[in-house]
Amino acid sequence: MVKNEKILLAHGSGGKLMHDLVSQIFLKKFHNPILAKLDDMAMFKLGEANLAFTTDTYVVNPLFFNGGDIGRLAICGTVNDLAVSGAMPKYISAAFVIEEGFPLSDLEKILDSMVKAAEEAGVIVVTGDTKVVEKGGADKLFINTAGVGIIPEGINISGSNALVGDKVILSGSIGDHGIAVISQREGLEFKTQIKSDCAPLNHLIAEMLQVTRAIRCLRDPTRGGLASTLNEFVTQSNVGIFIEEQKVPIKEEVLGACEMLGYDPFHVANEGKLVAIVDPKDADEVIRVMQRNKYGKGAQIIGEVIPNPRGKVIIKTAVGATRILDMLVGEQLPRIC
Amino acid sequence: MVKNEKILLAHGSGGKLMHDLVSQIFLKKFHNPILAKLDDMAMFKLGEANLAFTTDTYVVNPLFFNGGDIGRLAICGTVNDLAVSGAMPKYISAAFVIEEGFPLSDLEKILDSMVKAAEEAGVIVVTGDTKVVEKGGADKLFINTAGVGIIPEGINISGSNALVGDKVILSGSIGDHGIAVISQREGLEFKTQIKSDCAPLNHLIAEMLQVTRAIRCLRDPTRGGLASTLNEFVTQSNVGIFIEEQKVPIKEEVLGACEMLGYDPFHVANEGKLVAIVDPKDADEVIRVMQRNKYGKGAQIIGEVIPNPRGKVIIKTAVGATRILDMLVGEQLPRIC
């Protein structure tokens, strides 16, 4: 509940407190049917075009991490938020808040990284903004990217579309981004070789949509991890989801780091993975196509949509027990994206 | 020049260093014809729609000031950046970076203010993002808004369209926003009754476009003030501009505050004013229509476009001398918007 009088770190964690803040404060103030859908992007018609529109500010710390940096993250994150609506991402805005004294050479490295990621995704940065705040007014650099994409006719993907019997597909191993960032963050005493999975998923998604337009739900499990995304789906679609833990790939090093830090890998952020809920008749072909793409190599069916218990994610553990997989409560990894 | 190895406050001031940073770093990295136009928004066709797209992050300090707050600013600023392209602003994104410990009641006040400004402008907030950073990681609250609007057929407004003989119209008094904010900022020992002029100008602009589609250039003189906007026009259009200082309305209190602080009011930010360059045959009718709108009451012709000196703004002072009106060099008012 957002009864607290002050904003807590957990209000930005992607977990329960953030969902409460969004639904109890933001949605009440800005009440309109587009925002109320609570997808990662807005969809609307403008002129004759079906558009998707999204925004994210990136505050990741450190700015450079194994497998990426804030620049790559800022492009990929927004490209992915558009792509999971079925949109073809087209145009990106980039707005920088820079702390006075920030090295220009680091800014250039980050811009190079944005350019490279934008080229890979096939989007262009068309408008921007730069603000500089005094030393101590912001921690180094924050980047906001917003994006506009075009949704082809006949596509209707939303977190609220899951049907009982649908298959749940995950594109690869979970937790890589979160553990890569946290392991590199100043002050932590361990270091892994884990690389962030940060990647643009729009081409992978376009290939999936070539197989079938009947992709019901699609989302990239970022803050709050796979658990949050699955919980969002069951809430929005008013169904249950059953997951087999042993089908969810988690790298040994990620598991080890999670054990050391007391994290549940299902709550750790990803930046280059997707979860899709698809018609069971299409699932195998979708998997086959995904596995041919470098960002979908590890794709597999991890579970299915069930009628009950509504609004819950049930996970069958490796030893055969079942438990409820909750959304993250409290904070876990601040400034992970 | 951006030879400095570190980012300075002046890189965000709207003046020369910021223009150098944009043209020498950002434009070189993200080179594409849409960004290269250097208007305050991007314009492109998507599907069958002519769209405008813009972004701004607001880092104003203090968050609440006479005549507005960061919420009103975040809506009006982005609405205005769209409207000055001739677009009808439609959809807005809102992304918040909040410092841990920020009072929820202040956040609610700011959201109320955003809702009110959005209603006045006729836009809706359709997508958003919330990040929370640890105490000291950001100064209270930053808001990014991006916006999408639709440009009606037949409109072609750009900073590069000014023609010799065109009239320069200003919608009202200058410097109000900058002086309102700075006078309220902690640590300053004077206080004026000046209110920020922060307002959505899209309805005023729509009324102007009813008179004539031949509005060549249109911009809201925010950071860097009227001087920066006029200098942008002469550079983009490769013409000169001649301004009569005594026709530019400046409130007594703003003048007094500027004298005390050593500011040139032509460099002080506005958030509810516009400069238009129009065909001389339409100028009087445009002025007449503007003066009927509460945000255009003080509209008048302040000068005209001249052939030489190209790339320069010449101002005739009250005593009849002429001087070059330069773009702001160095920083003046950090965190003014």
XYZ file of C-alpha atoms in Angstrom:
674
model
C 0.000 0.000 0.000
C 1.121 3.524 -0.574
C 0.206 4.691 2.903
C 3.826 5.682 3.494
C 4.249 9.388 3.468
C 7.545 9.250 1.679
C 8.765 7.603 -1.490
C 10.867 4.510 -0.754
C 13.429 2.832 -2.965
C 10.962 -0.044 -3.245
C 8.524 2.261 -5.061
C 10.890 1.998 -8.023
C 11.748 -1.675 -7.807
C 9.205 -3.077 -10.229
C 7.520 -4.986 -7.408
C 4.370 -4.640 -5.392
C 4.954 -1.152 -3.985
C 5.596 0.202 -7.464
C 2.437 -1.385 -8.806
C 0.517 0.109 -5.883
C 1.988 3.556 -6.520
C 1.038 3.323 -10.181
C -2.460 2.027 -9.634
C -3.357 4.061 -6.553
C -1.731 7.378 -7.393
C -0.725 7.738 -11.038
C -3.722 5.958 -12.562
C -6.160 7.825 -10.343
C -4.725 11.190 -11.297
C -4.265 10.557 -15.004
C -7.339 8.432 -15.509
C -7.852 7.526 -19.130
C -8.509 4.254 -20.923
C -5.129 4.114 -22.700
C -3.070 4.431 -19.534
C -5.460 2.168 -17.648
C -4.507 -0.794 -19.838
C -1.247 -0.891 -17.885
C 0.777 -2.300 -20.738
C 4.385 -1.178 -21.082
C 3.422 1.177 -23.870
C 0.409 3.207 -24.963
C -1.408 2.285 -28.156
C -3.614 4.689 -30.089
C -4.647 5.711 -33.568
C -3.323 9.006 -34.877
C -4.400 10.016 -38.343
C -4.615 6.641 -40.068
C -1.696 5.092 -38.194
C -1.855 2.669 -35.277
C 0.914 3.845 -33.016
C 2.706 2.641 -29.921
C 4.358 5.163 -27.617
C 6.492 4.496 -24.555
C 8.989 6.132 -22.196
C 11.629 5.045 -19.698
C 14.287 6.860 -17.762
C 17.508 4.934 -17.177
C 19.344 5.538 -13.907
C 21.505 2.395 -13.889
C 24.524 2.421 -11.600
C 27.294 1.854 -12.652
C 26.966 3.447 -16.086
C 29.252 0.833 -17.660
C 28.813 -2.858 -16.872
C 29.757 -6.195 -18.341
C 27.758 -6.592 -21.549
C 26.592 -3.030 -21.945
C 26.214 0.475 -20.600
C 23.451 2.992 -19.936
C 23.445 3.991 -23.610
C 22.781 0.502 -24.933
C 20.227 -0.005 -22.178
C 18.399 3.237 -23.004
C 17.937 2.251 -26.635
C 17.187 -1.443 -26.100
C 14.795 -0.890 -23.212
C 12.588 1.482 -25.162
C 12.830 -0.503 -28.389
C 11.708 -3.579 -26.445
C 8.811 -1.794 -24.753
C 7.538 -0.831 -28.204
C 8.248 -4.201 -29.774
C 6.314 -6.169 -27.148
C 3.164 -4.395 -28.347
C 3.821 -5.857 -31.791
C 4.928 -2.436 -32.997
C 7.828 -1.816 -35.322
C 9.918 0.694 -33.352
C 10.789 3.687 -35.535
C 11.718 6.922 -33.809
C 13.431 7.502 -30.483
C 13.920 10.619 -28.376
C 16.867 10.935 -26.023
C 16.960 13.303 -23.050
C 20.039 13.572 -20.860
C 20.387 14.815 -17.299
C 24.118 15.256 -16.758
C 25.914 16.086 -13.529
C 28.307 19.006 -13.793
C 31.854 17.690 -14.187
C 30.851 14.508 -16.034
C 33.670 13.491 -18.399
C 32.892 14.312 -22.001
C 34.782 11.177 -23.097
C 32.353 8.997 -21.121
C 29.429 10.824 -22.685
C 30.885 10.124 -26.122
C 31.329 6.424 -25.325
C 27.720 6.242 -24.206
C 26.496 8.036 -27.318
C 28.515 5.637 -29.502
C 26.845 2.791 -27.714
C 23.405 4.316 -28.322
C 24.187 4.766 -31.998
C 25.297 1.136 -32.309
C 22.236 -0.208 -30.523
C 19.960 2.035 -32.592
C 21.536 0.734 -35.794
C 21.089 -2.850 -34.674
C 17.438 -2.201 -33.842
C 16.825 -0.126 -36.973
C 15.560 2.958 -35.141
C 16.722 6.544 -35.351
C 17.157 9.147 -32.642
C 15.253 12.166 -33.948
C 14.903 14.597 -31.060
C 16.608 15.242 -27.758
C 17.245 17.397 -24.742
C 20.212 18.087 -22.485
C 20.012 19.349 -18.931
C 23.036 19.876 -16.735
C 22.611 19.969 -12.955
C 25.152 21.162 -10.421
C 27.599 18.720 -8.827
C 25.667 16.564 -6.367
C 22.330 17.397 -8.053
C 22.249 14.044 -9.879
C 24.432 10.956 -9.808
C 26.512 11.256 -13.009
C 24.006 10.681 -15.825
C 20.384 9.738 -16.376
C 18.959 9.121 -19.845
C 15.315 9.168 -20.798
C 14.301 7.629 -24.084
C 10.782 7.721 -25.436
C 9.857 5.869 -28.590
C 7.223 5.779 -31.273
C 6.440 2.721 -33.357
C 3.833 1.637 -35.825
C 1.587 -1.347 -35.172
C 0.707 -3.361 -38.283
C -2.979 -4.098 -38.876
C -4.341 -7.220 -37.231
C -2.030 -7.294 -34.239
C -3.595 -7.260 -30.814
C -1.113 -8.048 -28.066
C -1.879 -7.123 -24.478
C -1.227 -8.412 -20.993
C -4.967 -8.908 -20.717
C -5.303 -11.398 -23.601
C -4.115 -14.695 -22.038
C -6.528 -17.612 -22.473
C -6.660 -20.852 -20.525
C -4.578 -23.491 -22.315
C -2.145 -21.004 -23.864
C 1.541 -21.831 -23.603
C 4.067 -19.651 -21.786
C 7.335 -19.192 -23.686
C 10.546 -17.729 -22.277
C 13.308 -16.688 -24.688
C 16.336 -17.648 -22.572
C 18.086 -17.613 -19.217
C 16.947 -15.221 -16.508
C 18.746 -12.863 -14.133
C 21.801 -12.084 -16.290
C 21.335 -8.317 -16.454
C 20.646 -7.780 -12.772
C 23.554 -9.901 -11.633
C 25.955 -8.344 -14.177
C 25.117 -4.860 -12.901
C 25.101 -5.647 -9.204
C 28.344 -7.586 -9.419
C 30.022 -4.564 -10.923
C 28.577 -2.018 -8.580
C 31.069 -0.348 -6.359
C 31.325 -1.785 -2.893
C 30.342 -5.360 -3.679
C 33.068 -7.842 -2.991
C 32.355 -10.463 -5.605
C 32.582 -10.309 -9.327
C 31.213 -12.749 -11.836
C 31.813 -13.174 -15.525
C 28.089 -12.817 -16.134
C 27.266 -10.457 -18.973
C 24.137 -8.368 -19.152
C 21.730 -9.761 -21.746
C 20.813 -6.195 -22.815
C 19.641 -6.469 -26.453
C 17.042 -5.151 -28.873
C 14.349 -7.803 -29.323
C 12.337 -6.205 -32.115
C 13.718 -8.389 -34.917
C 13.123 -11.555 -32.853
C 9.551 -10.433 -32.194
C 8.978 -9.605 -35.860
C 10.048 -13.161 -36.739
C 7.658 -14.587 -34.142
C 4.829 -12.533 -35.608
C 5.621 -14.000 -39.026
C 4.661 -17.392 -37.595
C 1.433 -16.239 -36.016
C -0.478 -13.096 -35.243
C -2.058 -14.995 -32.349
C 0.561 -13.971 -29.819
C -1.653 -12.996 -26.902
C 0.751 -11.457 -24.403
C 4.344 -10.367 -24.822
C 6.565 -8.567 -22.358
C 10.215 -8.154 -21.457
C 10.710 -9.089 -17.802
C 12.871 -6.159 -16.626
C 12.565 -4.664 -13.129
C 10.887 -7.146 -10.826
C 12.001 -10.010 -13.081
C 10.074 -12.902 -14.563
C 7.916 -13.166 -11.442
C 6.573 -9.634 -11.838
C 5.785 -10.075 -15.521
C 3.909 -13.331 -14.956
C 2.008 -11.787 -12.058
C 1.070 -8.819 -14.239
C -0.313 -11.205 -16.867
C -2.443 -13.212 -14.411
C -3.840 -10.015 -12.924
C -4.558 -8.325 -16.235
C -6.022 -11.483 -17.848
C -7.757 -12.793 -14.725
C -6.311 -16.312 -15.149
C -3.669 -18.434 -13.444
C -0.259 -19.473 -14.758
C 1.548 -22.719 -14.014
C 5.339 -22.755 -14.449
C 7.814 -25.601 -14.189
C 10.885 -24.272 -12.439
C 13.237 -26.782 -14.048
C 12.297 -25.511 -17.509
C 13.401 -21.969 -16.651
C 17.075 -21.627 -17.598
C 19.253 -19.949 -14.984
C 23.029 -19.836 -15.372
C 25.094 -21.457 -12.608
C 26.889 -18.196 -11.873
C 23.606 -16.296 -11.635
C 22.230 -18.907 -9.253
C 25.400 -18.722 -7.175
C 25.309 -14.927 -7.001
C 21.625 -14.985 -6.092
C 22.275 -17.438 -3.273
C 25.108 -15.289 -1.955
C 23.003 -12.110 -2.078
C 19.735 -13.625 -0.956
C 17.942 -12.827 -4.207
C 15.325 -14.922 -5.934
C 16.441 -15.144 -9.591
C 12.772 -14.888 -10.597
C 12.853 -11.313 -9.233
C 16.098 -10.250 -10.934
C 15.930 -7.915 -13.942
C 16.506 -8.994 -17.540
C 17.076 -6.625 -20.446
C 17.150 -8.967 -23.426
C 14.568 -11.611 -22.668
C 10.906 -11.915 -23.435
C 7.940 -13.889 -22.196
C 5.252 -14.723 -24.708
C 1.867 -16.301 -24.165
C 0.725 -18.036 -27.338
C -1.986 -20.242 -28.709
C -0.894 -23.864 -27.988
C -1.194 -24.839 -31.672
C 1.469 -22.248 -32.607
C 3.864 -22.788 -29.695
C 6.257 -25.284 -31.256
C 6.664 -23.331 -34.478
C 7.204 -20.090 -32.555
C 9.912 -21.792 -30.477
C 11.585 -23.154 -33.616
C 11.750 -19.701 -35.186
C 12.941 -18.078 -31.968
C 15.796 -20.533 -31.547
C 17.215 -19.484 -34.919
C 17.642 -15.888 -33.688
C 20.684 -15.162 -31.529
C 18.473 -13.543 -28.900
C 16.078 -16.494 -28.776
C 18.482 -19.436 -28.747
C 17.349 -20.587 -25.300
C 13.633 -20.286 -26.040
C 11.364 -22.899 -24.549
C 7.919 -23.513 -23.180
C 8.065 -23.042 -19.418
C 4.425 -23.455 -18.525
C 0.832 -22.745 -19.400
C -2.203 -20.677 -18.602
C -4.623 -22.358 -16.182
C -8.091 -21.356 -15.030
C -7.392 -21.389 -11.298
C -6.249 -19.979 -8.975
C -7.082 -16.738 -10.769
C -4.506 -13.996 -10.375
C -1.817 -16.381 -9.140
C 1.375 -17.816 -10.589
C 2.015 -21.384 -9.421
C 5.470 -22.834 -9.772
C 6.383 -26.502 -9.594
C 9.811 -26.703 -8.032
C 12.574 -29.097 -9.063
C 11.648 -31.456 -6.198
C 8.026 -31.574 -7.336
C 6.457 -29.290 -4.731
C 4.312 -26.358 -5.842
C 4.356 -22.831 -4.432
C 2.947 -19.441 -5.321
C 5.434 -17.234 -7.159
C 4.798 -13.768 -5.788
C 5.659 -10.403 -7.156
C 8.696 -8.846 -5.528
C 7.746 -7.129 -2.276
C 10.104 -4.441 -1.054
C 13.232 -3.437 -2.849
C 15.843 -5.712 -4.267
C 18.146 -4.040 -6.731
C 17.767 -0.288 -6.912
C 19.100 1.468 -10.032
C 19.326 -1.698 -12.079
C 18.033 0.014 -15.218
C 33.605 25.036 -28.308
C 33.283 21.717 -26.594
C 37.005 21.284 -26.079
C 36.439 21.127 -22.332
C 36.935 17.658 -21.036
C 34.104 17.907 -18.579
C 30.483 18.914 -18.827
C 29.891 22.391 -17.425
C 26.672 23.903 -16.154
C 26.791 26.167 -19.204
C 26.358 23.117 -21.441
C 22.764 23.053 -20.252
C 22.034 26.778 -20.267
C 20.465 27.115 -23.699
C 23.337 29.303 -24.854
C 26.365 28.929 -27.047
C 28.042 26.037 -25.234
C 24.844 24.011 -25.396
C 24.450 24.665 -29.099
C 28.074 23.619 -29.612
C 27.554 20.420 -27.616
C 24.483 19.600 -29.666
C 26.014 20.385 -33.047
C 29.500 19.027 -32.419
C 28.720 15.937 -30.392
C 25.076 14.880 -30.507
C 24.423 15.708 -34.155
C 27.634 14.055 -35.272
C 26.824 10.858 -33.447
C 23.145 10.650 -34.310
C 23.419 12.046 -37.801
C 20.100 11.941 -39.613
C 18.122 14.535 -41.568
C 15.281 14.810 -39.039
C 17.517 15.616 -36.075
C 19.720 17.836 -38.247
C 16.865 20.304 -38.767
C 17.480 21.397 -35.170
C 13.905 22.412 -34.531
C 12.504 21.872 -31.045
C 10.683 18.788 -32.230
C 11.088 16.080 -34.841
C 8.642 15.885 -37.723
C 8.058 12.760 -39.778
C 5.403 10.762 -41.562
C 4.281 7.525 -39.956
C 1.660 5.546 -41.781
C -0.450 8.303 -43.314
C -0.009 10.727 -40.434
C 2.333 13.736 -40.265
C 3.622 13.619 -36.730
C 5.625 15.815 -34.407
C 7.580 14.229 -31.551
C 9.541 15.964 -28.799
C 11.095 15.386 -25.383
C 12.280 17.470 -22.435
C 13.437 16.642 -18.966
C 12.515 19.163 -16.294
C 14.962 19.691 -13.440
C 13.691 23.063 -12.207
C 14.734 24.107 -8.720
C 12.705 24.870 -6.645
C 9.912 22.459 -7.593
C 7.220 24.962 -6.611
C 7.471 28.604 -7.667
C 5.226 31.614 -8.061
C 2.918 30.892 -10.995
C 3.587 27.190 -11.330
C 5.520 24.095 -10.416
C 7.547 21.378 -12.123
C 4.338 19.535 -13.047
C 2.762 22.431 -14.915
C 6.112 23.157 -16.521
C 6.557 19.547 -17.671
C 3.203 19.537 -19.462
C 3.330 23.076 -20.878
C 6.937 22.833 -22.061
C 6.314 19.730 -24.110
C 2.923 20.896 -25.368
C 4.589 24.108 -26.541
C 7.470 22.324 -28.254
C 4.903 20.365 -30.252
C 2.640 23.328 -30.904
C 5.413 25.502 -32.340
C 5.716 22.991 -35.184
C 2.068 23.673 -36.003
C 1.152 20.295 -34.519
C -1.903 19.643 -32.440
C -0.406 18.061 -29.291
C -2.215 14.830 -28.439
C -0.405 12.308 -26.271
C 2.149 12.843 -23.527
C 4.436 10.440 -21.675
C 5.611 11.193 -18.159
C 8.717 9.657 -16.581
C 9.691 10.441 -13.009
C 13.057 10.172 -11.288
C 12.314 10.512 -7.582
C 14.789 10.812 -4.729
C 14.189 8.361 -1.912
C 12.366 10.128 0.909
C 10.472 12.542 -1.352
C 7.136 13.436 0.281
C 4.218 11.646 -1.344
C 2.022 14.693 -0.703
C 4.331 16.849 -2.856
C 4.233 14.228 -5.585
C 0.442 14.313 -5.478
C 0.381 18.114 -5.713
C 2.666 17.963 -8.731
C 0.534 15.286 -10.384
C -2.587 17.404 -9.785
C -0.846 20.278 -11.458
C 0.077 18.084 -14.443
C -3.514 16.899 -14.756
C -4.802 20.483 -14.698
C -2.301 21.691 -17.294
C -3.012 18.662 -19.493
C -6.749 19.405 -19.332
C -6.172 23.018 -20.271
C -4.001 21.988 -23.212
C -6.308 19.154 -24.243
C -3.658 16.424 -24.094
C -3.650 13.126 -22.245
C -0.881 11.374 -20.370
C -0.899 7.856 -21.796
C 2.293 6.161 -20.636
C 4.837 6.615 -17.906
C 7.761 5.390 -15.857
C 8.900 5.765 -12.267
C 12.448 5.391 -11.048
C 13.501 5.917 -7.457
C 17.136 6.672 -6.658
C 18.778 6.578 -3.235
C 18.961 9.709 -1.076
C 21.522 12.049 -2.629
C 21.309 10.283 -6.018
C 19.097 13.027 -7.466
C 17.855 16.357 -6.180
C 14.242 15.649 -5.176
C 12.438 15.092 -8.487
C 13.050 15.251 -12.228
C 10.254 14.767 -14.762
C 10.665 13.884 -18.408
C 7.749 14.388 -20.724
C 7.760 13.386 -24.355
C 4.875 14.236 -26.625
C 3.316 13.250 -29.899
C 1.157 15.520 -32.012
C -0.379 15.538 -35.439
C 0.514 18.176 -38.019
C -2.382 19.192 -40.284
C -1.743 19.133 -44.033
C -0.288 22.294 -45.523
C 1.643 23.469 -42.501
C 5.355 24.011 -42.876
C 6.864 25.838 -39.928
C 10.593 25.691 -39.304
C 13.355 27.867 -37.929
C 14.847 27.768 -41.418
C 11.888 29.407 -43.216
C 12.349 33.125 -42.425
C 12.313 35.422 -45.487
C 13.599 38.960 -45.779
C 10.780 41.414 -45.060
C 8.912 39.069 -42.689
C 7.714 40.543 -39.425
C 8.858 39.306 -36.004
C 6.041 38.966 -33.489
C 6.447 38.444 -29.732
C 3.420 37.339 -27.689
C 4.143 39.294 -24.494
C 6.620 40.350 -21.822
C 9.933 38.522 -21.461
C 11.862 37.144 -18.510
C 8.945 36.411 -16.178
C 9.591 32.684 -15.744
C 13.313 32.934 -15.108
C 12.978 35.735 -12.589
C 10.045 34.035 -10.811
C 12.107 30.869 -10.331
C 15.377 32.499 -9.379
C 13.701 34.881 -6.936
C 12.208 31.918 -5.137
C 15.313 29.781 -5.126
C 16.725 29.131 -1.731
C 19.600 31.374 -0.788
C 18.629 34.436 -2.784
C 17.852 37.427 -0.637
C 15.276 39.185 -2.755
C 11.790 38.191 -3.677
C 9.581 39.688 -6.318
C 5.910 39.305 -7.005
C 6.724 38.195 -10.538
C 4.804 35.117 -11.582
C 6.113 32.551 -14.014
C 4.337 32.844 -17.365
C 4.278 29.027 -17.688
C 1.293 28.219 -19.944
C 0.217 25.928 -22.773
C 0.294 27.910 -26.013
C -1.298 25.362 -28.341
C -4.728 27.011 -28.466
C -3.159 30.436 -29.146
C -1.109 28.917 -31.950
C -4.140 27.148 -33.419
C -5.909 30.521 -33.552
C -2.923 32.108 -35.296
C -2.932 29.305 -37.859
C -6.603 30.032 -38.550
C -5.523 33.454 -39.798
C -2.729 32.179 -42.003
C -0.824 29.048 -42.772
C 2.083 31.288 -43.792
C 3.661 31.359 -40.356
C 7.285 30.762 -41.266
C 9.003 30.292 -37.904
C 7.530 29.758 -34.463
C 9.315 29.009 -31.228
C 8.938 29.441 -27.497
C 11.964 31.291 -26.122
C 12.766 29.147 -23.073
C 16.366 28.504 -21.897
C 18.645 31.150 -23.330
C 15.700 33.539 -23.681
C 14.521 35.612 -26.628
C 18.119 36.244 -27.713
C 18.812 32.546 -28.226
C 15.619 31.945 -30.190
C 16.256 34.887 -32.528
C 19.859 33.773 -33.008
C 18.673 30.251 -33.827
C 16.338 31.675 -36.489
C 19.011 33.826 -38.174
C 21.426 30.894 -38.240
C 18.900 28.359 -39.509
C 17.411 30.733 -42.116
C 20.673 32.463 -43.055
C 19.198 35.947 -42.696
C 19.472 38.833 -40.252
C 16.883 40.094 -37.771
C 16.397 43.683 -36.674
C 14.639 44.260 -33.331
C 13.520 47.472 -31.658
C 14.275 47.143 -27.960
C 11.541 49.554 -26.903
C 8.904 47.346 -28.524
C 9.901 44.341 -26.396
C 7.794 44.408 -23.224
C 9.713 43.803 -20.008
C 8.038 44.241 -16.633
C 9.571 46.810 -14.277
C 10.166 44.187 -11.607
C 11.864 41.854 -14.097
C 14.111 44.685 -15.258
C 14.939 45.552 -11.652
C 15.751 41.953 -10.770
C 17.892 41.592 -13.885
C 19.838 44.724 -12.996
C 20.418 43.469 -9.470
C 21.575 40.038 -10.679
C 23.519 41.217 -13.700
C 21.294 39.364 -16.156
C 20.276 40.492 -19.616
C 16.473 40.008 -19.778
C 16.888 38.903 -23.396
C 18.711 35.851 -22.035
C 16.187 34.967 -19.321
C 13.869 31.981 -19.846
C 10.177 32.244 -20.688
C 7.696 29.379 -20.498
C 4.541 30.918 -21.894
C 5.697 33.195 -24.677
C 6.223 32.662 -28.362
C 8.083 34.363 -31.184
C 6.582 34.104 -34.651
C 8.012 35.175 -37.968
C 5.200 35.874 -40.419
C 4.523 37.203 -43.867
C 4.181 41.009 -43.518
C 0.742 41.025 -45.149
C -0.625 38.764 -42.369
C 1.129 40.371 -39.405
C -1.585 42.804 -38.268
C -4.352 40.227 -38.434
C -2.226 37.676 -36.558
C -1.559 40.260 -33.830
C -5.268 41.092 -33.598
C -6.196 37.440 -33.097
C -3.373 36.865 -30.609
C -4.426 39.798 -28.458
C -7.850 38.221 -27.941
C -6.244 35.153 -26.298
C -5.221 35.502 -22.652
C -1.748 34.206 -23.470
C -1.264 36.639 -26.344
C -2.605 39.884 -24.862
C 0.766 41.627 -25.113
C 1.459 40.521 -28.685
C 3.201 42.995 -30.943
C 5.573 43.328 -33.838
C 9.050 43.794 -32.413
C 11.090 43.813 -35.592
C 11.676 42.310 -39.001
C 13.831 39.997 -41.040
C 16.628 41.776 -42.914
C 19.075 40.497 -45.523
C 22.278 41.571 -43.740
C 24.233 40.955 -41.637
C 23.416 37.279 -42.165
C 23.346 35.194 -39.011
C 23.117 38.235 -36.732
C 20.420 39.793 -34.585
C 20.673 43.584 -34.501
C 18.885 45.477 -31.777
C 18.124 49.188 -31.767
C 18.295 50.320 -28.171
C 15.982 52.844 -26.537
C 18.532 55.620 -27.070
C 18.759 54.843 -30.788
C 22.094 53.020 -30.878
C 22.308 49.577 -32.486
C 24.184 46.564 -31.166
C 24.441 42.876 -31.917
C 22.235 40.756 -29.658
C 24.309 37.648 -28.988
C 23.310 34.257 -27.803
C 23.994 33.669 -24.126
C 27.609 32.637 -23.583
C 28.361 30.767 -20.375
C 25.767 29.903 -17.805
C 23.182 32.194 -16.393
C 20.371 30.390 -14.643
C 20.963 26.685 -14.148
C 17.933 24.492 -13.449
C 15.442 27.061 -14.640
C 13.299 24.453 -16.395
